[in-house]
Amino acid sequence: MGIIGKAVGAVKGFFVHWNSPGEGDYVSSKEIVCYSVGGIGVQFVAAMCYTIAMQASCLLIGSVYGLKPSDLFIINTINTIVTIVIQPLKSYWIDNTPGGKGKARPYLLWLGPPCAILISVFGFIPTTNYTVTLSVIGVLFIIMNFIFQFYLGMYNQLAQLMTPSSAERAKIISLSSIVYSIAPTITGFLLPLISNAFERGQLDINFYRLTLPLFSFIGCFLAFFAYFCTKERVVVPRNYQQKVKFADGMKKIVRNRYFWIYNITTWFSTLATAISACLPWAYIYLLQDANIQSVMTLVIGTASFVGMALAPLMIKKTGKRNTVLISDAVRLAAAVVLVFYNTNFWVFAVACYLMNWGAAVQIITNPAMNGDALDYQQWKTGDRLEGFSMNFAIINNVVLLGLNYVIPYVNEYFGLINDYDVLFDESISSAMFSALAIVSIIGCALHALPMLFWNMSEKDQANMIEELKERAHKLNAEQGLADASVLSSGEMLARDEYDAAADVSGGEGQSDPEGGDEQ
């Protein structure tokens, strides 16, 4: 069967299983669509949130409000400290979410509206006094960023909880990512065109007073689809009730090598994107044409589609680990080009396309690998620790306190303080871009290095799930309970629905990929 025939068959299969999952799956096509539409909403909110990032390359915070890179670093540092302090409480909320609607879904309902409101306020901050402006932006950002990261994290976590199948997770993440990438593509295309209606374009505060609330509240509404039309499913015994003390949960989490590998890579994500994050500057200070920017944003946005579409195929052929290594190698090579050729907008755009492609591939691999690490934790200790696993953010943020200073230091070293018009000077912008490209090269290399130690194969994960099912069946039988070992948002799946999802075989236990004994 040719490629076209396979594509037609996949489309037909998608609609055949609109209301019920296919053989070996747990999630219907309708539910995947609802999750994806909710993702469009979350990504609309995200697109607006990223316009107020505490980075010098952020046009609103840098060029419009004129905050110094060193002051942005201070805000980021305070934000990191607050995140570290509140993270244990956040993890407790997740693992003890009330209402019986699951661990992730309720937060899509509770956090969306306040996040949209806070984002909208950023267009109306007073500018008569620098200290007042800095203070207001700092406080609002810390509150808004905590809510937004919680909101975005729970949407991503939901994909890992909708099915216990690693292959189906990758499929859901891939399809939903392709769909919700429509949101940043739309905003990337429309925002430059909308900016033409304002005197100073994207440097005009009134532009943000219109666009921030408009897209944030549209996104908030669409995200409700993911709450109302999805379920969470985990493999546990029928009467499973998790109560893990904080100290015990942390001891178990820090012994999981896969969480360490996954989280260490995140330390270097910001460094890896140091040069590609400068694309907004390339539009404004190199290209200087809003109409072409609109088209180019649309074109470069296709990198996300291509990356997310190819990721499942790459995972199937090479595995998740090798897929990450390949994408990092592509990003590193593109950054090398920008060390030497960064004053030509078109070279800059092609290199950023490749870097965005690599980042898009990892949009698929990252949550899939995190889900595999959670499955390993449950197989190893018997605990579902989605919330406790997020306490790695405490360690991550301590490390990032230092690493996040690298980019602001480079910016200010080359003379970017609070007058961003210096970027019109090619000698300054070129030297700074070269330095940031070197930072990206180092970041990509360090991001890839931990992945060399990831030794859990896709077959290992599938075998773990089968053994978890067998354990659950056995415990249900011992306790005289009806056998339904897959929970769905607090509700049991019917036995025939469970059996349709997977044929459970008994017998041999799964060996530990780490080489140790099962605990």
Short mmCIF file of C-alpha atoms in Angstrom, two decimals, residues 2-453:
data_model
loop_
_atom_site.label_atom_id
_atom_site.label_comp_id
_atom_site.label_asym_id
_atom_site.label_seq_id
_atom_site.Cartn_x
_atom_site.Cartn_y
_atom_site.Cartn_z
CA GLY A 2 1.39 3.38 -1.02
CA ILE A 3 1.64 6.50 1.09
CA ILE A 4 -1.66 7.85 -0.29
CA GLY A 5 -3.42 4.57 0.47
CA LYS A 6 -2.11 4.57 4.03
CA ALA A 7 -3.21 8.18 4.50
CA VAL A 8 -6.71 7.41 3.20
CA GLY A 9 -6.89 4.37 5.48
CA ALA A 10 -5.80 6.43 8.50
CA VAL A 11 -8.48 9.05 7.78
CA LYS A 12 -11.16 6.40 7.41
CA GLY A 13 -10.06 4.71 10.61
CA PHE A 14 -10.19 8.03 12.42
CA PHE A 15 -13.88 8.50 11.59
CA VAL A 16 -14.79 4.83 12.09
CA HIS A 17 -13.60 5.21 15.68
CA TRP A 18 -15.22 8.59 16.23
CA ASN A 19 -17.29 7.47 19.22
CA SER A 20 -15.35 4.42 20.39
CA PRO A 21 -11.60 3.65 20.47
CA GLY A 22 -9.98 1.24 18.06
CA GLU A 23 -8.51 -2.11 19.06
CA GLY A 24 -5.69 -1.68 21.55
CA ASP A 25 -6.61 1.98 22.17
CA TYR A 26 -8.47 3.75 24.98
CA VAL A 27 -9.46 7.09 23.45
CA SER A 28 -12.02 7.81 20.74
CA SER A 29 -11.35 10.17 17.83
CA LYS A 30 -14.00 12.55 19.14
CA GLU A 31 -12.18 12.89 22.44
CA ILE A 32 -8.87 13.55 20.66
CA VAL A 33 -10.54 16.31 18.63
CA CYS A 34 -11.98 17.92 21.75
CA TYR A 35 -8.59 17.78 23.46
CA SER A 36 -7.03 19.35 20.36
CA VAL A 37 -9.60 22.15 20.14
CA GLY A 38 -8.97 22.85 23.81
CA GLY A 39 -5.29 23.03 22.91
CA ILE A 40 -6.01 25.76 20.37
CA GLY A 41 -7.49 27.76 23.21
CA VAL A 42 -4.59 27.10 25.56
CA GLN A 43 -2.14 28.10 22.82
CA PHE A 44 -4.01 31.35 22.15
CA VAL A 45 -3.52 32.16 25.82
CA ALA A 46 0.11 31.03 25.56
CA ALA A 47 0.75 33.23 22.51
CA MET A 48 -0.43 36.27 24.45
CA CYS A 49 1.51 35.24 27.52
CA TYR A 50 4.72 34.98 25.49
CA THR A 51 4.29 38.58 24.31
CA ILE A 52 4.95 39.64 27.90
CA ALA A 53 7.95 37.42 28.62
CA MET A 54 10.68 38.86 30.85
CA GLN A 55 13.20 38.90 28.02
CA ALA A 56 14.88 41.80 26.28
CA SER A 57 13.73 40.36 22.94
CA CYS A 58 10.10 40.74 24.06
CA LEU A 59 8.83 43.82 22.19
CA LEU A 60 6.22 44.83 24.78
CA ILE A 61 8.44 44.55 27.84
CA GLY A 62 11.69 45.62 26.18
CA SER A 63 11.01 48.04 23.33
CA VAL A 64 7.65 49.46 24.56
CA TYR A 65 8.06 49.59 28.35
CA GLY A 66 11.85 49.93 28.08
CA LEU A 67 12.86 47.68 30.99
CA LYS A 68 16.58 46.95 31.33
CA PRO A 69 17.77 43.36 30.72
CA SER A 70 19.36 43.33 34.18
CA ASP A 71 16.03 44.33 35.76
CA LEU A 72 14.28 41.60 33.78
CA PHE A 73 16.79 39.14 35.24
CA ILE A 74 15.89 40.34 38.75
CA ILE A 75 12.19 39.78 38.05
CA ASN A 76 12.94 36.31 36.71
CA THR A 77 15.04 35.55 39.78
CA ILE A 78 12.26 36.60 42.17
CA ASN A 79 9.79 34.62 40.09
CA THR A 80 12.02 31.55 40.36
CA ILE A 81 12.28 31.88 44.14
CA VAL A 82 8.49 32.21 44.48
CA THR A 83 8.06 29.15 42.24
CA ILE A 84 10.44 27.13 44.40
CA VAL A 85 8.61 28.09 47.58
CA ILE A 86 5.13 27.35 46.27
CA GLN A 87 5.96 24.22 44.23
CA PRO A 88 5.36 21.69 47.07
CA LEU A 89 1.90 23.15 47.62
CA LYS A 90 1.22 22.99 43.89
CA SER A 91 2.21 19.32 43.76
CA TYR A 92 -0.03 18.59 46.75
CA TRP A 93 -2.98 20.23 44.97
CA ILE A 94 -2.43 18.11 41.88
CA ASP A 95 -2.21 14.78 43.70
CA ASN A 96 -5.21 15.71 45.88
CA THR A 97 -7.47 17.46 43.35
CA PRO A 98 -11.03 17.49 44.74
CA GLY A 99 -14.24 16.73 42.86
CA GLY A 100 -13.49 13.35 41.25
CA LYS A 101 -12.90 14.89 37.82
CA GLY A 102 -9.27 13.84 37.59
CA LYS A 103 -5.90 15.42 38.36
CA ALA A 104 -5.49 17.71 35.36
CA ARG A 105 -8.89 18.54 33.84
CA PRO A 106 -10.32 20.71 36.67
CA TYR A 107 -7.49 23.24 36.38
CA LEU A 108 -8.45 23.98 32.78
CA LEU A 109 -11.76 25.21 34.18
CA TRP A 110 -10.44 27.03 37.24
CA LEU A 111 -7.30 28.77 35.93
CA GLY A 112 -8.24 29.95 32.44
CA PRO A 113 -10.33 33.05 33.29
CA PRO A 114 -7.94 34.58 35.88
CA CYS A 115 -5.03 33.97 33.50
CA ALA A 116 -6.81 35.82 30.67
CA ILE A 117 -7.65 38.73 32.97
CA LEU A 118 -4.05 39.13 34.18
CA ILE A 119 -2.66 38.97 30.64
CA SER A 120 -5.06 41.71 29.55
CA VAL A 121 -3.94 44.03 32.35
CA PHE A 122 -0.40 44.17 30.88
CA GLY A 123 -1.61 46.57 28.21
CA PHE A 124 -2.62 49.17 30.81
CA ILE A 125 0.40 49.54 33.11
CA PRO A 126 1.37 53.14 34.04
CA THR A 127 4.59 54.44 32.47
CA THR A 128 5.12 57.80 34.19
CA ASN A 129 7.74 56.43 36.58
CA TYR A 130 10.26 53.69 35.73
CA THR A 131 10.34 52.24 39.25
CA VAL A 132 6.55 52.05 39.42
CA THR A 133 6.38 50.46 35.97
CA LEU A 134 9.06 47.92 36.90
CA SER A 135 7.36 47.05 40.20
CA VAL A 136 3.87 46.65 38.74
CA ILE A 137 5.14 44.53 35.84
CA GLY A 138 7.19 42.40 38.23
CA VAL A 139 4.32 41.65 40.62
CA LEU A 140 1.79 41.00 37.86
CA PHE A 141 4.21 38.79 35.97
CA ILE A 142 4.97 36.58 38.96
CA ILE A 143 1.28 36.02 39.65
CA MET A 144 0.34 35.62 35.99
CA ASN A 145 3.24 33.32 35.17
CA PHE A 146 2.46 31.00 38.08
CA ILE A 147 -1.17 30.66 36.97
CA PHE A 148 -0.25 30.31 33.29
CA GLN A 149 2.45 27.67 33.85
CA PHE A 150 0.04 25.72 36.06
CA TYR A 151 -2.64 26.04 33.36
CA LEU A 152 -0.35 25.00 30.50
CA GLY A 153 1.20 22.19 32.53
CA MET A 154 -2.16 20.66 33.33
CA TYR A 155 -3.19 20.72 29.68
CA ASN A 156 0.01 18.90 28.72
CA GLN A 157 -0.39 16.50 31.67
CA LEU A 158 -3.89 15.60 30.53
CA ALA A 159 -2.53 13.94 27.36
CA GLN A 160 -0.46 11.61 29.54
CA LEU A 161 -3.48 10.70 31.68
CA MET A 162 -5.99 10.10 28.87
CA THR A 163 -4.42 6.71 28.07
CA PRO A 164 -1.90 4.33 29.66
CA SER A 165 -0.57 3.39 26.21
CA SER A 166 2.71 5.11 25.32
CA ALA A 167 2.07 4.72 21.57
CA GLU A 168 -1.41 6.20 21.90
CA ARG A 169 -0.01 9.06 23.99
CA ALA A 170 2.43 9.89 21.21
CA LYS A 171 -0.42 9.78 18.69
CA ILE A 172 -2.64 12.05 20.80
CA ILE A 173 0.18 14.49 21.48
CA SER A 174 1.16 14.56 17.80
CA LEU A 175 -2.36 15.06 16.42
CA SER A 176 -3.30 17.62 19.05
CA SER A 177 -0.03 19.50 18.60
CA ILE A 178 -0.58 19.75 14.85
CA VAL A 179 -4.09 21.08 15.46
CA TYR A 180 -3.28 23.52 18.24
CA SER A 181 -0.28 24.88 16.35
CA ILE A 182 -2.98 26.66 14.33
CA ALA A 183 -3.24 29.14 17.22
CA PRO A 184 0.31 30.58 17.14
CA THR A 185 0.18 30.43 13.34
CA ILE A 186 -2.97 32.56 13.36
CA THR A 187 -1.61 35.06 15.87
CA GLY A 188 1.76 35.15 14.11
CA PHE A 189 0.04 35.98 10.82
CA LEU A 190 -2.60 38.40 12.13
CA LEU A 191 -0.67 40.39 14.73
CA PRO A 192 1.72 42.10 12.26
CA LEU A 193 -1.25 42.95 10.01
CA ILE A 194 -3.27 44.32 12.94
CA SER A 195 -0.25 46.37 14.00
CA ASN A 196 -0.44 48.31 10.71
CA ALA A 197 -3.55 50.01 12.09
CA PHE A 198 -1.47 51.63 14.85
CA GLU A 199 0.93 54.53 14.52
CA ARG A 200 4.01 52.73 15.87
CA GLY A 201 2.98 49.23 14.83
CA GLN A 202 4.09 46.55 17.29
CA LEU A 203 5.80 49.23 19.37
CA ASP A 204 2.45 50.92 20.06
CA ILE A 205 0.87 50.23 23.46
CA ASN A 206 -2.65 50.47 22.01
CA PHE A 207 -1.86 47.48 19.81
CA TYR A 208 -1.48 45.36 22.97
CA ARG A 209 -4.57 46.85 24.60
CA LEU A 210 -6.57 45.35 21.76
CA THR A 211 -4.84 42.05 21.08
CA LEU A 212 -4.03 40.80 24.59
CA PRO A 213 -7.64 40.61 25.86
CA LEU A 214 -9.06 39.58 22.46
CA PHE A 215 -7.01 36.43 21.97
CA SER A 216 -6.73 35.57 25.69
CA PHE A 217 -10.48 35.33 26.23
CA ILE A 218 -11.10 33.51 22.94
CA GLY A 219 -8.49 31.01 24.07
CA CYS A 220 -9.97 30.68 27.53
CA PHE A 221 -13.35 29.76 26.02
CA LEU A 222 -11.95 27.17 23.57
CA ALA A 223 -9.94 25.49 26.34
CA PHE A 224 -13.18 24.45 28.01
CA PHE A 225 -13.58 21.76 25.31
CA ALA A 226 -10.65 19.89 26.86
CA TYR A 227 -12.34 20.01 30.25
CA PHE A 228 -15.89 19.03 29.33
CA CYS A 229 -15.21 16.44 26.61
CA THR A 230 -12.26 14.33 27.83
CA LYS A 231 -11.52 11.72 30.50
CA GLU A 232 -8.47 10.65 32.46
CA ARG A 233 -7.52 6.96 32.53
CA VAL A 234 -4.85 5.31 34.67
CA VAL A 235 -4.06 1.66 35.37
CA VAL A 236 -4.79 1.09 39.08
CA PRO A 237 -6.83 -1.33 41.20
CA ARG A 238 -10.52 -0.55 41.59
CA ASN A 239 -10.25 0.67 45.19
CA TYR A 240 -6.98 2.56 44.64
CA GLN A 241 -6.54 5.55 46.95
CA GLN A 242 -3.23 7.36 46.95
CA LYS A 243 -1.96 9.04 50.11
CA VAL A 244 1.74 9.79 49.97
CA LYS A 245 3.54 11.95 52.50
CA PHE A 246 5.69 14.70 51.03
CA ALA A 247 8.98 13.27 52.31
CA ASP A 248 8.15 9.75 51.11
CA GLY A 249 7.02 11.00 47.72
CA MET A 250 10.21 13.00 47.20
CA LYS A 251 12.40 10.04 48.21
CA LYS A 252 10.70 7.89 45.61
CA ILE A 253 10.87 10.54 42.89
CA VAL A 254 14.57 11.36 43.29
CA ARG A 255 15.43 7.67 42.91
CA ASN A 256 13.88 7.60 39.45
CA ARG A 257 16.74 8.05 36.95
CA TYR A 258 14.35 8.86 34.13
CA PHE A 259 12.98 11.91 35.92
CA TRP A 260 16.55 13.09 36.43
CA ILE A 261 17.42 12.64 32.77
CA TYR A 262 14.24 14.33 31.57
CA ASN A 263 14.55 17.27 33.94
CA ILE A 264 18.27 17.87 33.44
CA THR A 265 17.60 18.41 29.74
CA THR A 266 15.12 21.17 30.64
CA TRP A 267 17.86 23.13 32.38
CA PHE A 268 19.37 23.97 29.01
CA SER A 269 16.22 24.57 26.98
CA THR A 270 16.39 28.36 27.31
CA LEU A 271 20.06 28.43 26.33
CA ALA A 272 19.32 26.23 23.31
CA THR A 273 16.78 28.78 22.02
CA ALA A 274 18.90 31.88 22.76
CA ILE A 275 19.35 32.82 19.10
CA SER A 276 15.99 31.64 17.71
CA ALA A 277 14.29 33.76 20.39
CA CYS A 278 15.78 36.78 18.61
CA LEU A 279 13.53 36.27 15.56
CA PRO A 280 11.21 39.16 16.64
CA TRP A 281 14.26 41.43 16.59
CA ALA A 282 15.17 40.16 13.12
CA TYR A 283 11.70 41.15 11.91
CA ILE A 284 11.84 44.62 13.43
CA TYR A 285 15.49 45.59 13.08
CA LEU A 286 16.64 43.59 10.00
CA LEU A 287 13.53 43.06 7.85
CA GLN A 288 11.62 46.25 8.78
CA ASP A 289 8.50 45.27 6.81
CA ALA A 290 5.32 44.26 8.67
CA ASN A 291 3.61 42.81 5.58
CA ILE A 292 6.49 40.48 4.74
CA GLN A 293 6.76 39.66 8.45
CA SER A 294 3.16 38.49 8.41
CA VAL A 295 3.83 36.10 5.55
CA MET A 296 7.16 34.92 6.93
CA THR A 297 5.63 34.25 10.34
CA LEU A 298 3.12 32.01 8.60
CA VAL A 299 5.88 30.25 6.65
CA ILE A 300 8.17 29.76 9.64
CA GLY A 301 5.16 28.58 11.61
CA THR A 302 4.96 25.54 9.31
CA ALA A 303 8.14 24.29 10.99
CA SER A 304 6.02 23.38 13.99
CA PHE A 305 3.56 21.45 11.83
CA VAL A 306 6.33 19.55 10.05
CA GLY A 307 8.16 18.78 13.29
CA MET A 308 5.09 17.56 15.14
CA ALA A 309 3.87 15.55 12.15
CA LEU A 310 7.22 13.80 11.66
CA ALA A 311 7.88 13.16 15.36
CA PRO A 312 5.65 10.02 15.67
CA LEU A 313 7.28 8.53 12.56
CA MET A 314 10.74 9.29 13.93
CA ILE A 315 9.78 7.78 17.30
CA LYS A 316 8.49 4.65 15.56
CA LYS A 317 11.70 4.27 13.53
CA THR A 318 14.34 5.32 16.06
CA GLY A 319 12.67 5.58 19.50
CA LYS A 320 12.09 8.69 21.61
CA ARG A 321 15.69 9.07 22.80
CA ASN A 322 17.20 9.05 19.32
CA THR A 323 14.47 11.37 18.07
CA VAL A 324 15.53 13.93 20.68
CA LEU A 325 19.20 13.53 19.75
CA ILE A 326 18.48 14.03 16.04
CA SER A 327 16.40 17.16 16.67
CA ASP A 328 19.12 18.61 18.91
CA ALA A 329 21.73 17.96 16.23
CA VAL A 330 19.65 19.89 13.68
CA ARG A 331 19.21 22.80 16.09
CA LEU A 332 22.92 22.86 16.85
CA ALA A 333 23.85 22.92 13.15
CA ALA A 334 21.46 25.81 12.48
CA ALA A 335 22.95 27.78 15.37
CA VAL A 336 26.45 27.25 13.94
CA VAL A 337 25.35 28.96 10.71
CA LEU A 338 24.12 32.00 12.66
CA VAL A 339 27.46 32.44 14.36
CA PHE A 340 28.86 33.52 10.98
CA TYR A 341 25.84 34.66 8.94
CA ASN A 342 23.27 36.63 10.92
CA THR A 343 22.93 40.02 9.21
CA ASN A 344 20.97 38.61 6.26
CA PHE A 345 17.33 38.22 7.29
CA TRP A 346 16.71 35.28 4.94
CA VAL A 347 19.60 33.24 6.32
CA PHE A 348 18.39 34.09 9.81
CA ALA A 349 14.86 32.95 8.89
CA VAL A 350 15.98 29.59 7.42
CA ALA A 351 18.15 28.84 10.47
CA CYS A 352 15.29 29.71 12.83
CA TYR A 353 12.97 27.49 10.77
CA LEU A 354 15.27 24.53 11.42
CA MET A 355 15.60 25.38 15.11
CA ASN A 356 11.83 25.70 15.45
CA TRP A 357 11.46 22.34 13.69
CA GLY A 358 13.72 20.70 16.26
CA ALA A 359 11.85 22.33 19.13
CA ALA A 360 8.52 21.15 17.64
CA VAL A 361 9.74 17.55 17.52
CA GLN A 362 10.43 17.79 21.24
CA ILE A 363 6.91 19.08 21.88
CA ILE A 364 5.95 15.47 21.13
CA THR A 365 8.85 13.65 22.77
CA ASN A 366 8.94 15.62 26.04
CA PRO A 367 5.49 14.80 27.46
CA ALA A 368 5.67 11.27 26.05
CA MET A 369 8.95 10.62 27.87
CA ASN A 370 7.65 12.24 31.05
CA GLY A 371 4.64 9.92 30.85
CA ASP A 372 6.96 6.92 30.45
CA ALA A 373 8.89 8.05 33.53
CA LEU A 374 5.62 8.24 35.50
CA ASP A 375 4.69 4.74 34.34
CA TYR A 376 8.09 3.49 35.46
CA GLN A 377 7.54 5.12 38.86
CA GLN A 378 4.21 3.36 39.28
CA TRP A 379 5.68 0.05 38.13
CA LYS A 380 8.61 0.46 40.52
CA THR A 381 6.84 1.68 43.67
CA GLY A 382 3.10 1.37 43.00
CA ASP A 383 2.45 5.13 43.16
CA ARG A 384 0.99 7.56 40.65
CA LEU A 385 3.06 10.68 41.40
CA GLU A 386 2.13 13.27 38.76
CA GLY A 387 2.12 16.01 41.36
CA PHE A 388 5.24 14.93 43.22
CA SER A 389 7.15 14.62 39.94
CA MET A 390 6.63 18.34 39.45
CA ASN A 391 8.68 18.98 42.57
CA PHE A 392 11.68 18.50 40.32
CA ALA A 393 10.88 22.10 39.40
CA ILE A 394 12.41 23.08 42.75
CA ILE A 395 15.76 21.65 41.65
CA ASN A 396 15.33 22.96 38.11
CA ASN A 397 14.62 26.49 39.23
CA VAL A 398 17.61 26.61 41.56
CA VAL A 399 19.84 25.71 38.59
CA LEU A 400 18.04 28.20 36.35
CA LEU A 401 18.73 31.02 38.80
CA GLY A 402 22.24 31.04 37.42
CA LEU A 403 21.68 29.93 33.84
CA ASN A 404 18.97 32.53 33.21
CA TYR A 405 21.51 35.30 33.73
CA VAL A 406 23.56 34.25 30.69
CA ILE A 407 21.35 35.81 28.01
CA PRO A 408 20.74 39.16 29.82
CA TYR A 409 24.49 39.38 30.44
CA VAL A 410 25.19 38.94 26.72
CA ASN A 411 22.56 41.56 25.84
CA GLU A 412 23.99 44.19 28.14
CA TYR A 413 27.60 43.33 27.29
CA PHE A 414 26.92 44.42 23.73
CA GLY A 415 25.28 47.68 24.79
CA LEU A 416 21.60 46.78 24.97
CA ILE A 417 20.44 48.56 28.14
CA ASN A 418 17.12 50.37 27.73
CA ASP A 419 17.54 51.90 24.26
CA TYR A 420 16.63 49.06 21.93
CA ASP A 421 17.17 51.18 18.82
CA VAL A 422 20.88 50.31 19.05
CA LEU A 423 19.88 47.10 17.26
CA PHE A 424 19.52 49.13 14.09
CA ASP A 425 23.34 49.37 14.22
CA GLU A 426 24.44 46.26 12.32
CA SER A 427 27.83 46.12 14.02
CA ILE A 428 26.12 45.80 17.43
CA SER A 429 23.29 43.45 16.42
CA SER A 430 25.61 41.13 14.45
CA ALA A 431 28.10 40.77 17.30
CA MET A 432 25.33 40.10 19.80
CA PHE A 433 23.60 37.58 17.51
CA SER A 434 26.89 35.70 17.04
CA ALA A 435 27.37 35.48 20.80
CA LEU A 436 23.80 34.27 21.34
CA ALA A 437 24.25 31.68 18.60
CA ILE A 438 27.26 30.32 20.49
CA VAL A 439 25.09 30.16 23.62
CA SER A 440 22.54 28.14 21.61
CA ILE A 441 25.24 25.73 20.42
CA ILE A 442 26.33 25.07 24.01
CA GLY A 443 22.69 24.77 25.11
CA CYS A 444 21.83 22.22 22.40
CA ALA A 445 24.87 20.10 23.23
CA LEU A 446 24.11 20.11 26.96
CA HIS A 447 20.43 19.40 26.26
CA ALA A 448 21.34 16.30 24.26
CA LEU A 449 23.97 14.88 26.61
CA PRO A 450 21.66 13.45 29.35
CA MET A 451 19.61 11.63 26.71
CA LEU A 452 22.54 9.33 26.04
CA PHE A 453 21.73 7.69 29.40
#
